[in-house]
Short mmCIF file of C-alpha atoms in Angstrom, two decimals:
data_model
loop_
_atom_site.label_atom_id
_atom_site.label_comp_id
_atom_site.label_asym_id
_atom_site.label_seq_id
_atom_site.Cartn_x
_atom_site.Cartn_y
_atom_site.Cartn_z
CA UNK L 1 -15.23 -59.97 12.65
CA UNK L 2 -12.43 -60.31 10.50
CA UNK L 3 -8.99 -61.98 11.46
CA UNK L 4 -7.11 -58.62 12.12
CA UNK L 5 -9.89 -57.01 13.94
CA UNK L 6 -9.79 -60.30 16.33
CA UNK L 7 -5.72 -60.33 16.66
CA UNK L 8 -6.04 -56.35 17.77
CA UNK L 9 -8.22 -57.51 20.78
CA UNK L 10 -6.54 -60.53 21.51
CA UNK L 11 -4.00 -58.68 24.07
CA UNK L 12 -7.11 -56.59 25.39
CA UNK L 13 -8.76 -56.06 28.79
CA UNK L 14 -10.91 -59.43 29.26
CA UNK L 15 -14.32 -56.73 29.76
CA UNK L 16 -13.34 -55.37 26.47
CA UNK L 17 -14.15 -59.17 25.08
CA UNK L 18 -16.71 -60.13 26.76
CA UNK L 19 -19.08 -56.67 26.14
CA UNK L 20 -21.17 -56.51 23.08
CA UNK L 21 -19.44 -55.04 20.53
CA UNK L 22 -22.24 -52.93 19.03
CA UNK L 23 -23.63 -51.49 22.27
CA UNK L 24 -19.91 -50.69 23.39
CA UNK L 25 -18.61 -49.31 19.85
CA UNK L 26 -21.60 -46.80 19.38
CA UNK L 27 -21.58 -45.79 22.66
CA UNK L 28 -18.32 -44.74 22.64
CA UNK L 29 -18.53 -43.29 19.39
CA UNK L 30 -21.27 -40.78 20.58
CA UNK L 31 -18.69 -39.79 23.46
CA UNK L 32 -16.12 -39.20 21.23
CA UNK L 33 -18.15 -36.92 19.13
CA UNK L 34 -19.25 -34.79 21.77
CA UNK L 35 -15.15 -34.12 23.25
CA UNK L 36 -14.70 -30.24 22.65
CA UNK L 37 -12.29 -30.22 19.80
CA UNK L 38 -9.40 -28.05 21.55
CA UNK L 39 -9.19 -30.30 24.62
CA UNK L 40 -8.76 -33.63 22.58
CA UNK L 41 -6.06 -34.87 19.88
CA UNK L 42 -7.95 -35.68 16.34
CA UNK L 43 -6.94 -39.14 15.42
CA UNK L 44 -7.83 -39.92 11.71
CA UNK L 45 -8.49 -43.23 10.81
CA UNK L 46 -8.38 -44.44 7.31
CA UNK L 47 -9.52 -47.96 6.45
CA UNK L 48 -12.10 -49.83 3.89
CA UNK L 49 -13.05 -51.87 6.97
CA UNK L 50 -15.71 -50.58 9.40
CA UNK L 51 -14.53 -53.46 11.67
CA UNK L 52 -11.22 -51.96 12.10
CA UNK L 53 -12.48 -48.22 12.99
CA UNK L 54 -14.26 -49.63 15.60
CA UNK L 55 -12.07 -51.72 17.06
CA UNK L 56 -9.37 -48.90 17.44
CA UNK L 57 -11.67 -46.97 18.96
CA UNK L 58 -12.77 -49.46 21.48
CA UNK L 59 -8.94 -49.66 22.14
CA UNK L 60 -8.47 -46.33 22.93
CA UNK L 61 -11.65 -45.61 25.00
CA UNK L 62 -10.03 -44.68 27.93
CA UNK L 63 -6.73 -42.87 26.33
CA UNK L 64 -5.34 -39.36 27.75
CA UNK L 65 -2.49 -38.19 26.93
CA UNK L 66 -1.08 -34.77 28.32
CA UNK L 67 -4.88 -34.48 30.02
CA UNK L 68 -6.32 -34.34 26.46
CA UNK L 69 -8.56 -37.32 25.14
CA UNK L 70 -9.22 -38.26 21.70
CA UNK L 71 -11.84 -37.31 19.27
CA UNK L 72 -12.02 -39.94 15.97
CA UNK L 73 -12.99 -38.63 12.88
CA UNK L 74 -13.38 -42.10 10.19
CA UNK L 75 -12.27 -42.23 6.17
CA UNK L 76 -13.24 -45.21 4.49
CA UNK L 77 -11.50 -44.48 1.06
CA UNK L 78 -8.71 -42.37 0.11
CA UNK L 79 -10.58 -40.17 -1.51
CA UNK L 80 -12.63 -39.73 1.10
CA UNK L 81 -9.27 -39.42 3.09
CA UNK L 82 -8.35 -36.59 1.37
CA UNK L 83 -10.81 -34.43 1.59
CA UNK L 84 -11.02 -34.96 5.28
CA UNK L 85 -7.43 -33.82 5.67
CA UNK L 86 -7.75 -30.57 3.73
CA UNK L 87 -10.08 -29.01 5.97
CA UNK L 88 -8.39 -30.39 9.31
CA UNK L 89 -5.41 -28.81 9.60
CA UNK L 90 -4.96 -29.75 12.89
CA UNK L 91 -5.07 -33.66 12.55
CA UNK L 92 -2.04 -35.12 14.54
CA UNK L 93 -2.43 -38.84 13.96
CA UNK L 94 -3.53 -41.17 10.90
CA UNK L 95 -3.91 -44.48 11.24
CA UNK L 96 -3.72 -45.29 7.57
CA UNK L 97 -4.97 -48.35 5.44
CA UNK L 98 -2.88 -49.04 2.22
CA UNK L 99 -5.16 -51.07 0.25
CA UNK L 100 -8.33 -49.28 0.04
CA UNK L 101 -10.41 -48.81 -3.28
CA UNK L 102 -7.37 -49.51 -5.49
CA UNK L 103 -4.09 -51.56 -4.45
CA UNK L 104 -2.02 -48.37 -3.63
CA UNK L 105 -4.97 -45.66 -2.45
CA UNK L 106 -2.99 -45.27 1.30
CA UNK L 107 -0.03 -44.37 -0.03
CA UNK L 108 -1.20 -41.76 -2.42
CA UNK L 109 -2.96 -40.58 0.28
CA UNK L 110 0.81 -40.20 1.84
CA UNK L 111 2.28 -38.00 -0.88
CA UNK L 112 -1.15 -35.73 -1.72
CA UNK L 113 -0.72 -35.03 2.60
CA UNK L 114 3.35 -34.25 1.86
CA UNK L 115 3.93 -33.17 -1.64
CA UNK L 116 0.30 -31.03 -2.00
CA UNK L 117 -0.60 -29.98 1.08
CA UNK L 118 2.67 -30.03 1.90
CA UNK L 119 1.95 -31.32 5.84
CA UNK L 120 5.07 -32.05 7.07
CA UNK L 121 3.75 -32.36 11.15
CA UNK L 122 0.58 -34.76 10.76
CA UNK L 123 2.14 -38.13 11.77
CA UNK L 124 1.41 -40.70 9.76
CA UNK L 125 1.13 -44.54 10.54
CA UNK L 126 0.48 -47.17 7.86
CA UNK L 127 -1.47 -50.09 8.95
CA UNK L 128 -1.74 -52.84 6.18
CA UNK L 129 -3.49 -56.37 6.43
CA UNK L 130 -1.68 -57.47 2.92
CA UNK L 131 1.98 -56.90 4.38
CA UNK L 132 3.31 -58.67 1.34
CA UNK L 133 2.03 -56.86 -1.22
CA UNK L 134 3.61 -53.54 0.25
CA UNK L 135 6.55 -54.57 1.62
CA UNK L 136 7.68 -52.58 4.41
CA UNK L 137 11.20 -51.54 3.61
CA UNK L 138 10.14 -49.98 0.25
CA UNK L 139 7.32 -47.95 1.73
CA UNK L 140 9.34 -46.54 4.56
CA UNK L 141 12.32 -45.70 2.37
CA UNK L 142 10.04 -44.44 -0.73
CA UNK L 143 7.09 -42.51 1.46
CA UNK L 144 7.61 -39.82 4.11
CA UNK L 145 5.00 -42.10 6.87
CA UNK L 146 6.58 -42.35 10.68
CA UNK L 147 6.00 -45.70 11.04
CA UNK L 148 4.60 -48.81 9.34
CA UNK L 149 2.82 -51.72 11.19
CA UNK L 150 0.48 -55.08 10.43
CA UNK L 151 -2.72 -55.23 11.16
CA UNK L 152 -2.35 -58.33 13.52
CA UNK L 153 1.17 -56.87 15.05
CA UNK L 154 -1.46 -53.90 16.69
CA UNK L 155 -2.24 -54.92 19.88
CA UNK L 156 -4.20 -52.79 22.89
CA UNK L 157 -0.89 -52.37 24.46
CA UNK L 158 1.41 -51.82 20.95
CA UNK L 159 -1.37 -49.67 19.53
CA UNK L 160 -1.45 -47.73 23.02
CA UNK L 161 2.36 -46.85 22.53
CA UNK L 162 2.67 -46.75 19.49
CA UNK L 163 -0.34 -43.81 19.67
CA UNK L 164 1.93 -41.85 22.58
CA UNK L 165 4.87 -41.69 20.44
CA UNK L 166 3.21 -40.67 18.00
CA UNK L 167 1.33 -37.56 19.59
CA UNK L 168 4.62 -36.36 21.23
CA UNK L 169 6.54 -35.96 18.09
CA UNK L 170 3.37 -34.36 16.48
CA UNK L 171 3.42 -31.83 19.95
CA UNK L 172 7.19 -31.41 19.48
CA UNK L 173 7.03 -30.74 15.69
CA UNK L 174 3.81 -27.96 16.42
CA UNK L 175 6.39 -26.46 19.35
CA UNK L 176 9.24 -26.27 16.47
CA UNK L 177 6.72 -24.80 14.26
CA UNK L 178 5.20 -22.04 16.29
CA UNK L 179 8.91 -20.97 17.76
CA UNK L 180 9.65 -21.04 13.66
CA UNK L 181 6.86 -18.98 12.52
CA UNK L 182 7.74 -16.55 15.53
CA UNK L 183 10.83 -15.96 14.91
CA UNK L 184 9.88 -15.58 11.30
CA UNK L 185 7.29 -12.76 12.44
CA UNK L 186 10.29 -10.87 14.79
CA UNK L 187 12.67 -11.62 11.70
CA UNK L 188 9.81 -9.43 9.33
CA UNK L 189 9.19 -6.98 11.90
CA UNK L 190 13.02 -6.40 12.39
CA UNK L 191 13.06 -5.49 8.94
CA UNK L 192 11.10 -2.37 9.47
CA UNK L 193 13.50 -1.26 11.70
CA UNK L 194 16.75 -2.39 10.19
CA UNK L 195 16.27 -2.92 6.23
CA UNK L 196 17.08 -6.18 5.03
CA UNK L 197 19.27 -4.75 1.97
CA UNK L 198 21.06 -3.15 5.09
CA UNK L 199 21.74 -6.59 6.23
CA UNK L 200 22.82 -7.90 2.88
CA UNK L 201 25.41 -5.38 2.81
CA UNK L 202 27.03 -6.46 5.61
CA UNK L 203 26.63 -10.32 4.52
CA UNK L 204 24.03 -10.71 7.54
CA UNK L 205 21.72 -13.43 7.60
CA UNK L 206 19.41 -10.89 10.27
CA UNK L 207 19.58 -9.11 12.61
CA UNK L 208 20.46 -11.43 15.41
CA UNK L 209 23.73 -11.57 13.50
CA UNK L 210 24.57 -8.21 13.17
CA UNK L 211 27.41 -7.26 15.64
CA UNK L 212 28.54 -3.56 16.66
CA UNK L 213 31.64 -2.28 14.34
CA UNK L 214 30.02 -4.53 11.28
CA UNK L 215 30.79 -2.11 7.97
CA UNK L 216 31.38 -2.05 4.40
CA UNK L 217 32.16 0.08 1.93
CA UNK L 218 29.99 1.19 -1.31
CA UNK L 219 29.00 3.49 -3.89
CA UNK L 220 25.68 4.23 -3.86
CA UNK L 221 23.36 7.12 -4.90
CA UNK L 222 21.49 8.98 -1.90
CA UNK L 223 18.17 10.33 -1.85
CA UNK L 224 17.39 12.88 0.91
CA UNK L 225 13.40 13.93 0.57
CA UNK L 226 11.55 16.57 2.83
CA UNK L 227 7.73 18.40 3.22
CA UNK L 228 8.52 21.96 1.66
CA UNK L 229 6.88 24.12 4.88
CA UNK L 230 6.68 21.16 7.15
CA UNK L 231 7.13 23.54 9.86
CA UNK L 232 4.00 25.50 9.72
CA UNK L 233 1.86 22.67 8.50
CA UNK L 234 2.56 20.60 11.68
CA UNK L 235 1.56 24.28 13.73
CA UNK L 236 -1.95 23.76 12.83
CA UNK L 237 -2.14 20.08 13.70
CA UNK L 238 -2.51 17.90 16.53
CA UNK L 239 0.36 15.82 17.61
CA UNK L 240 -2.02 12.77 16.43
CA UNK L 241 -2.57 14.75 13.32
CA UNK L 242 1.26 15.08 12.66
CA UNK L 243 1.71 11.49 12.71
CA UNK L 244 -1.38 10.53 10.77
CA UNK L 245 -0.41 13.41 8.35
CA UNK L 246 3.29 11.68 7.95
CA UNK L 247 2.41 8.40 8.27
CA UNK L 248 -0.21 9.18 5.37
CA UNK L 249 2.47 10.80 3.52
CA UNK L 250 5.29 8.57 3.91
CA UNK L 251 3.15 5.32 2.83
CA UNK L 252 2.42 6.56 -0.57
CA UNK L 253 6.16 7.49 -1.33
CA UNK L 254 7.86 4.51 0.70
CA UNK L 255 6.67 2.13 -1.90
CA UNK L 256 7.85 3.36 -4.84
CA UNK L 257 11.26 4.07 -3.31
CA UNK L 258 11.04 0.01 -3.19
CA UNK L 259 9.80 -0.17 -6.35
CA UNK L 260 12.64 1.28 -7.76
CA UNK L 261 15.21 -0.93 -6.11
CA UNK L 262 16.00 1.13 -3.05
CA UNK L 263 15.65 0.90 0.43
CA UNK L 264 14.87 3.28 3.15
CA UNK L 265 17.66 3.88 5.71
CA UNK L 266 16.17 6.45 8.16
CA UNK L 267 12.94 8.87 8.41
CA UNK L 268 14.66 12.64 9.57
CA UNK L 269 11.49 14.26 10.95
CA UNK L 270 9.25 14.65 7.67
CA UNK L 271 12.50 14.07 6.13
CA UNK L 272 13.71 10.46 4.18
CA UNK L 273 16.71 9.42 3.37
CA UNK L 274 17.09 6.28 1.16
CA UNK L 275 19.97 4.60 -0.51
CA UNK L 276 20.08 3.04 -3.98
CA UNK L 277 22.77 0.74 -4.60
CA UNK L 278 22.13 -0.64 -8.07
CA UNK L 279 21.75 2.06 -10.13
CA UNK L 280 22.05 6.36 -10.34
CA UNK L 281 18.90 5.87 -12.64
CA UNK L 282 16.31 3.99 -10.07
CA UNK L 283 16.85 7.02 -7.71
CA UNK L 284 16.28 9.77 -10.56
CA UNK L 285 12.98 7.42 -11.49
CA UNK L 286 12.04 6.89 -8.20
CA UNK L 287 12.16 10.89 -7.26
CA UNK L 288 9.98 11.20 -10.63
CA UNK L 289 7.31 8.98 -9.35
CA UNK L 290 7.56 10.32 -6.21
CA UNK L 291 6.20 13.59 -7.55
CA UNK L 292 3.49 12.15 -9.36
CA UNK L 293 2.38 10.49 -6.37
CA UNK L 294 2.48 13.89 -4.45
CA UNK L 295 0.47 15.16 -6.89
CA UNK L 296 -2.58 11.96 -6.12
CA UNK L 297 -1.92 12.53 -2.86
CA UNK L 298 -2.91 16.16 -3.50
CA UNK L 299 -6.34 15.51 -4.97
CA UNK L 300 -6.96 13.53 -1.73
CA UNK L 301 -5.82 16.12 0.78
CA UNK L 302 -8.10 18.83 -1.34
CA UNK L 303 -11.09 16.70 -1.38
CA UNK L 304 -10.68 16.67 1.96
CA UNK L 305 -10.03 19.98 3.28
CA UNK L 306 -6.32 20.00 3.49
CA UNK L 307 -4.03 21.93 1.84
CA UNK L 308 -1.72 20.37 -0.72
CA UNK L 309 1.83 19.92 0.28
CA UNK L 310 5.18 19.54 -2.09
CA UNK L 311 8.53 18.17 -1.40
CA UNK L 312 11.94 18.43 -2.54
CA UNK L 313 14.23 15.37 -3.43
CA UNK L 314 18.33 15.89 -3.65
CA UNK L 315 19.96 13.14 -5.69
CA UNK L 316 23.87 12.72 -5.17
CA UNK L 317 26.18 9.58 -6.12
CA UNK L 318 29.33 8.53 -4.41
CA UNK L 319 31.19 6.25 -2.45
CA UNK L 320 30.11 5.24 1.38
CA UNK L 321 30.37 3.37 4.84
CA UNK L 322 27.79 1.42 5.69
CA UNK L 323 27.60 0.29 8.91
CA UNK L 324 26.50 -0.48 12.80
CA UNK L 325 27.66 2.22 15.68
CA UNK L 326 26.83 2.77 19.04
CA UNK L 327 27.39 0.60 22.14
CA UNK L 328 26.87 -2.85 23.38
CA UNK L 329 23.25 -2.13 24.45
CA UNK L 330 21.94 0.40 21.97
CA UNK L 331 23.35 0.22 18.69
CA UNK L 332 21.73 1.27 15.39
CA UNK L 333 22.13 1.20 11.38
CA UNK L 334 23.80 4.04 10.08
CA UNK L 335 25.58 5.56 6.69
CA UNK L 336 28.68 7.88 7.08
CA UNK L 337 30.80 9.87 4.15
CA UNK L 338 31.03 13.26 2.59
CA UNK L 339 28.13 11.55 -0.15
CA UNK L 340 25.67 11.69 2.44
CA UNK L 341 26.29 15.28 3.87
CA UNK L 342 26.48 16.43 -0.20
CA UNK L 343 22.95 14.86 -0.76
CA UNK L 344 21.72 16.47 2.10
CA UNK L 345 22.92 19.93 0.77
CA UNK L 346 21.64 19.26 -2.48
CA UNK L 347 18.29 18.41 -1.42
CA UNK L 348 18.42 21.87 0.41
CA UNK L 349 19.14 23.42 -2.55
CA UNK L 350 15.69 22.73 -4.17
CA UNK L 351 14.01 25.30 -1.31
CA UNK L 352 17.06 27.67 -2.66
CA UNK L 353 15.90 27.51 -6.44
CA UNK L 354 12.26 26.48 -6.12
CA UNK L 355 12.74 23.74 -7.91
CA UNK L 356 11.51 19.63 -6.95
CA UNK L 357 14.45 17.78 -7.97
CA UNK L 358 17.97 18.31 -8.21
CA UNK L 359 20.81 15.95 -8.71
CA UNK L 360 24.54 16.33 -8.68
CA UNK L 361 26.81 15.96 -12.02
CA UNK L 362 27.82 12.74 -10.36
CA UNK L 363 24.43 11.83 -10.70
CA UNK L 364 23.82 12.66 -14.03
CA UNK L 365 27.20 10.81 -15.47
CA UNK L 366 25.79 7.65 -13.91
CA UNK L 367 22.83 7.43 -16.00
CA UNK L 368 23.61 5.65 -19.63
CA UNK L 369 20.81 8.14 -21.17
CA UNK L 370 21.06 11.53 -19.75
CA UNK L 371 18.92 13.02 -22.58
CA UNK L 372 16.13 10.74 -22.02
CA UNK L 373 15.07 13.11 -18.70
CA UNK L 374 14.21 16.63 -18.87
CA UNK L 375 16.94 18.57 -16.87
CA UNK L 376 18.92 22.05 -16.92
CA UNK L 377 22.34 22.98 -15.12
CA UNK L 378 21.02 24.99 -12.30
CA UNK L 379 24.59 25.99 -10.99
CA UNK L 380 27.66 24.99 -9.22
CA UNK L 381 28.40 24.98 -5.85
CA UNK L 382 31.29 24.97 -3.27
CA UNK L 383 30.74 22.09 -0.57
CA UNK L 384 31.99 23.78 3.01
CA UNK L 385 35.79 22.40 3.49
CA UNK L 386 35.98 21.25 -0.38
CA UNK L 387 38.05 22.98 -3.19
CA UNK L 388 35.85 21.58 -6.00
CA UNK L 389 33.06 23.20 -6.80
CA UNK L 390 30.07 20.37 -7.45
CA UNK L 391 27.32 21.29 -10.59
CA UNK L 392 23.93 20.59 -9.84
CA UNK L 393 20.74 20.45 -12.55
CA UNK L 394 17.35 20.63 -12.24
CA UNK L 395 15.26 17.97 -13.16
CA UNK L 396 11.79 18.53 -13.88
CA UNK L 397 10.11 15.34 -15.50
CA UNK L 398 7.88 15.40 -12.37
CA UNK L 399 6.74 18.91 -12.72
CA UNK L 400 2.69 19.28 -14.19
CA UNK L 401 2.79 18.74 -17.72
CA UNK L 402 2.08 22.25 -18.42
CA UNK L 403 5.33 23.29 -16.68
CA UNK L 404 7.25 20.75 -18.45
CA UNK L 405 6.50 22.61 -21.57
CA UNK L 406 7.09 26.14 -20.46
CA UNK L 407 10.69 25.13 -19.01
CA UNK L 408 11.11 23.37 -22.38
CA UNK L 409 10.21 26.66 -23.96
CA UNK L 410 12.27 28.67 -22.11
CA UNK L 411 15.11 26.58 -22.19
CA UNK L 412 17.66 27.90 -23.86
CA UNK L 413 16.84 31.85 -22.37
CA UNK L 414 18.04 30.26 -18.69
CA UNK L 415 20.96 28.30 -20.00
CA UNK L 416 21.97 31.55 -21.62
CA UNK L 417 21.39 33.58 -18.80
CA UNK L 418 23.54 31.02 -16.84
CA UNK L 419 26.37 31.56 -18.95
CA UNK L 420 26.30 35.17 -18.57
CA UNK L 421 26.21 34.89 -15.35
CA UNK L 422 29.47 33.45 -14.76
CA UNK L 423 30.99 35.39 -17.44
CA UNK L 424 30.21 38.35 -14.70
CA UNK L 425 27.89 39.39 -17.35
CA UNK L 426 25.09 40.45 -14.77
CA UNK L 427 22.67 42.92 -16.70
CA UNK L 428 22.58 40.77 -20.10
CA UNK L 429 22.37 37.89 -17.59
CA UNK L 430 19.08 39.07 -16.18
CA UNK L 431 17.76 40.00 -19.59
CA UNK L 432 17.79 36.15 -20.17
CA UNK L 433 15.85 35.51 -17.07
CA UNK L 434 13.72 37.45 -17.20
CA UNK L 435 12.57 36.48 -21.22
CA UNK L 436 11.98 33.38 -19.22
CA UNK L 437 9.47 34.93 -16.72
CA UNK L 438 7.75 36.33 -19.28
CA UNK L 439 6.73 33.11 -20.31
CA UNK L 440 6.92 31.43 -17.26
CA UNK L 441 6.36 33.39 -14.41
CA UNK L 442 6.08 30.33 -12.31
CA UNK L 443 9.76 29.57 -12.80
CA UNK L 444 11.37 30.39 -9.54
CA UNK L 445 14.79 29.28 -10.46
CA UNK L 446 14.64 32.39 -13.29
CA UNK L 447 13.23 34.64 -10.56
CA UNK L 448 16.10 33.32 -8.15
CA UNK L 449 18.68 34.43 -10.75
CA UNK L 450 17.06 37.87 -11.74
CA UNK L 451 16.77 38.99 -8.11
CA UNK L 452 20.56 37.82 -7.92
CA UNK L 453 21.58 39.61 -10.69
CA UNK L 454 19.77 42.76 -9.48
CA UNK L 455 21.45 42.25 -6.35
CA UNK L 456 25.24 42.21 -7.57
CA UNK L 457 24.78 44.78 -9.87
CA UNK L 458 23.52 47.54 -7.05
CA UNK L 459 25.83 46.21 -4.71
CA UNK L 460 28.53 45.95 -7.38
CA UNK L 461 30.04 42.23 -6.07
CA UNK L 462 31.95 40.63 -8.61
CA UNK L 463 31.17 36.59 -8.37
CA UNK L 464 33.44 33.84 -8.55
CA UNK L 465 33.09 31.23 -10.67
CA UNK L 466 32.51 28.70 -7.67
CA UNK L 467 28.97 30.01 -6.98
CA UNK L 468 27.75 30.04 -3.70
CA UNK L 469 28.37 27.78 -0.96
CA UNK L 470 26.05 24.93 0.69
#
């Protein structure tokens, strides 16, 4: 027995000494292997010397702590060490060796637990029978261990504490943890509800911070997207159905609203509204993709038996409130100016012209590259309660290619027809649009204007130049 293994019994129980050490060791080495795992705290012990694994556990035979027991698992190397450690997460204690196969193996067994696996909980104790050649206040000021001991200094008693202390901070620190990673879980799940960009705004760290009355101001475009029909799709389902149907819907256009750098701020029915605060263009690129992924989501629905659906975007830029209103027990996220009820109207005007995009002027004079997307000046409008009329255009990059190219074709016959129709101009107006629907006789927009011209002429109403009203 070597000289440390002899100075950790020395302050022993006098049956301890005067048992056989073999017969006692292995017997309690069996025992220890047979402890159910998740009623016992693992104890790794790390040491070159088979003497001292022993010995330790001959110390701790009888050890509870918290009603738990222990159950050893032994490293001779720190190799050996390491590998160990990587597939026991749950390891509370290591009783650690510093000179193993090389001078320094414990201690690089020390920074592969912190700086790889980054472990911060395991609680590590060095135990060194060379105290001179590591000398203690380096290693505790140069390696993250808990504590650093000599061989000989580890009696029953000292190893005994020294073991309890240990295990309680490892407890506390797995208590901090799991409150951490809970509140991390509530913190992502708040998000759904209340979108962190939301939060941001306000200069919130989360939710817990955000306080009734919190608002700021911004310009911003808004995005208001509906389910052309909703209404008499959701007659012929289920309520299940209905929210399988949205949820189905909403989590193949959700994405790329995120994709393009905005954020959702509320679901209206089979209606979205989302804000992007960066740029007029991510919205217009977002509502584009959006299409196209109608379009997959199409294929799907047919394969399956479902008709397809479409949806209408409204695009409008301008400045806004952000903030929190209710009362002290119910209070919610919300977005208030005369932007938001414009985008709104705006997105209704797409079931108006039978169109799947349209975007205000405003829009449109944020984007450095109008030309680059395939739009035509669909009208202006008079907002209820505003003197200035607002222009809207069509934008139809997310139209089937086909229609791309017949509105590209046609072009010029509706912009001429548009100008005739606000010179009063009705008959050669409808001449225009209807060139178009010769080509195109999918263009509802044209066949929206003819049917108006046809109107005012019978009916002989002179038009303003405001247009109608939304």
């Amino acid at each position: 027995m070597s000289e440390a293994s002899k100075n950790l019994l020395a302050a022993g129980d006098d049956e301890l000494i005067a048992a056989g050490d073999d017969e006692l060791i292995f017997a309690e080495e069996d025992e220890a292997e047979q402890k159910p795992l998740e009623e016992s705290w693992k104890i790794l012990i790390v040491d070159d010397e088979i003497e001292i694994h022993n010995i330790t556990k001959l110390a701790l035979n009888d050890f509870k702590f918290e009603g738990k027991t222990i159950t050893f698992i032994s490293a001779f190397s720190g190799k050996e060490a390491k590998e160990i450690i990587q597939n026991n997460y749950d390891i509370a204690l290591i009783l650690l060796d510093v000179v193993m196969e090389t001078e320094e193996a414990g201690l690089e067994v020390v920074k592969y637990i912190r700086d790889i696996l980054n472990n911060q909980i395991v609680r590590i104790i060095l135990r060194t029978g060379q105290p001179g050649q590591v000398p203690e206040d380096v290693v505790i000021v140069s390696y993250d261990i808990n504590d650093y001991k000599t061989k000989t200094e580890l009696t029953n008693k000292k190893l005994f504490t020294t073991v309890v202390t240990a295990l309680r901070a490892f407890r506390s620190l797995n208590q901090i943890e799991s409150s951490k990673s809970e509140l991390e879980k509530i913190a992502a799940a708040s998000a759904r509800f209340v979108p962190r960009e939301f939060l941001k705004f306000l200069k919130r760290e989360s939710i817990v911070d955000a306080r009734l009355g919190d608002s700021v101001q911004a310009e911003m475009t808004i995005m208001f997207a509906d389910i052309r029909s909703f209404t008499s799709l959701s007659e012929s389902m289920s309520p299940r159905e209905n929210f399988e149907f949205l949820n189905s819907y909403l989590s193949r256009v959700g994405p790329v609203i995120r994709e393009y750098n905005g954020f959702i701020d509320k679901y209206i029915g089979d209606g979205i509204m989302a804000l992007f605060p960066n740029r007029a263009e991510d919205a217009v690129q977002a509502a584009i993709e959006m299409q196209q992924q109608v379009k997959i989501y199409n294929r799907h629905r047919q394969n399956s038996g479902y008709q397809p659906i479409s949806i209408g975007i409204g695009l409008h830029t301008g400045t806004l409130m952000l903030g929190t209103i209710g009362e002290a027990e119910r209070m919610e996220s919300t977005v208030i100016s005369d932007a938001v009820n414009l985008a709104s109207r705006v997105e209704g005007l797409t079931k108006l012209y039978g169109v799947s995009i349209v975007a205000s002027v405003q829009t449109l004079c944020r984007i450095d590259d109008p030309q680059h997307y395939k739009c035509r000046f669909l009208d202006r409008v008079q907002v209820k309660g505003k003197q200035t009329p607002v222009a809207v255009f069509e934008i139809y990059d997310g139209d089937s290619a086909t229609m791309i190219e017949l509105k590209a074709q046609t072009q010029t016959y509706f912009e001429q027809g548009i100008f005739f129709h606000y010179q009063q101009q009705f008959a050669q107006a409808r001449q225009m649009f209807l060139r178009v629907l010769q080509v195109n006789k999918y263009d509802k927009a044209a066949s929206f204007y003819a049917e108006r011209c046809d109107m005012l002429m019978k009916n002989a109403v002179i038009m303003t130049l405001e247009g109608i009203e939304i």
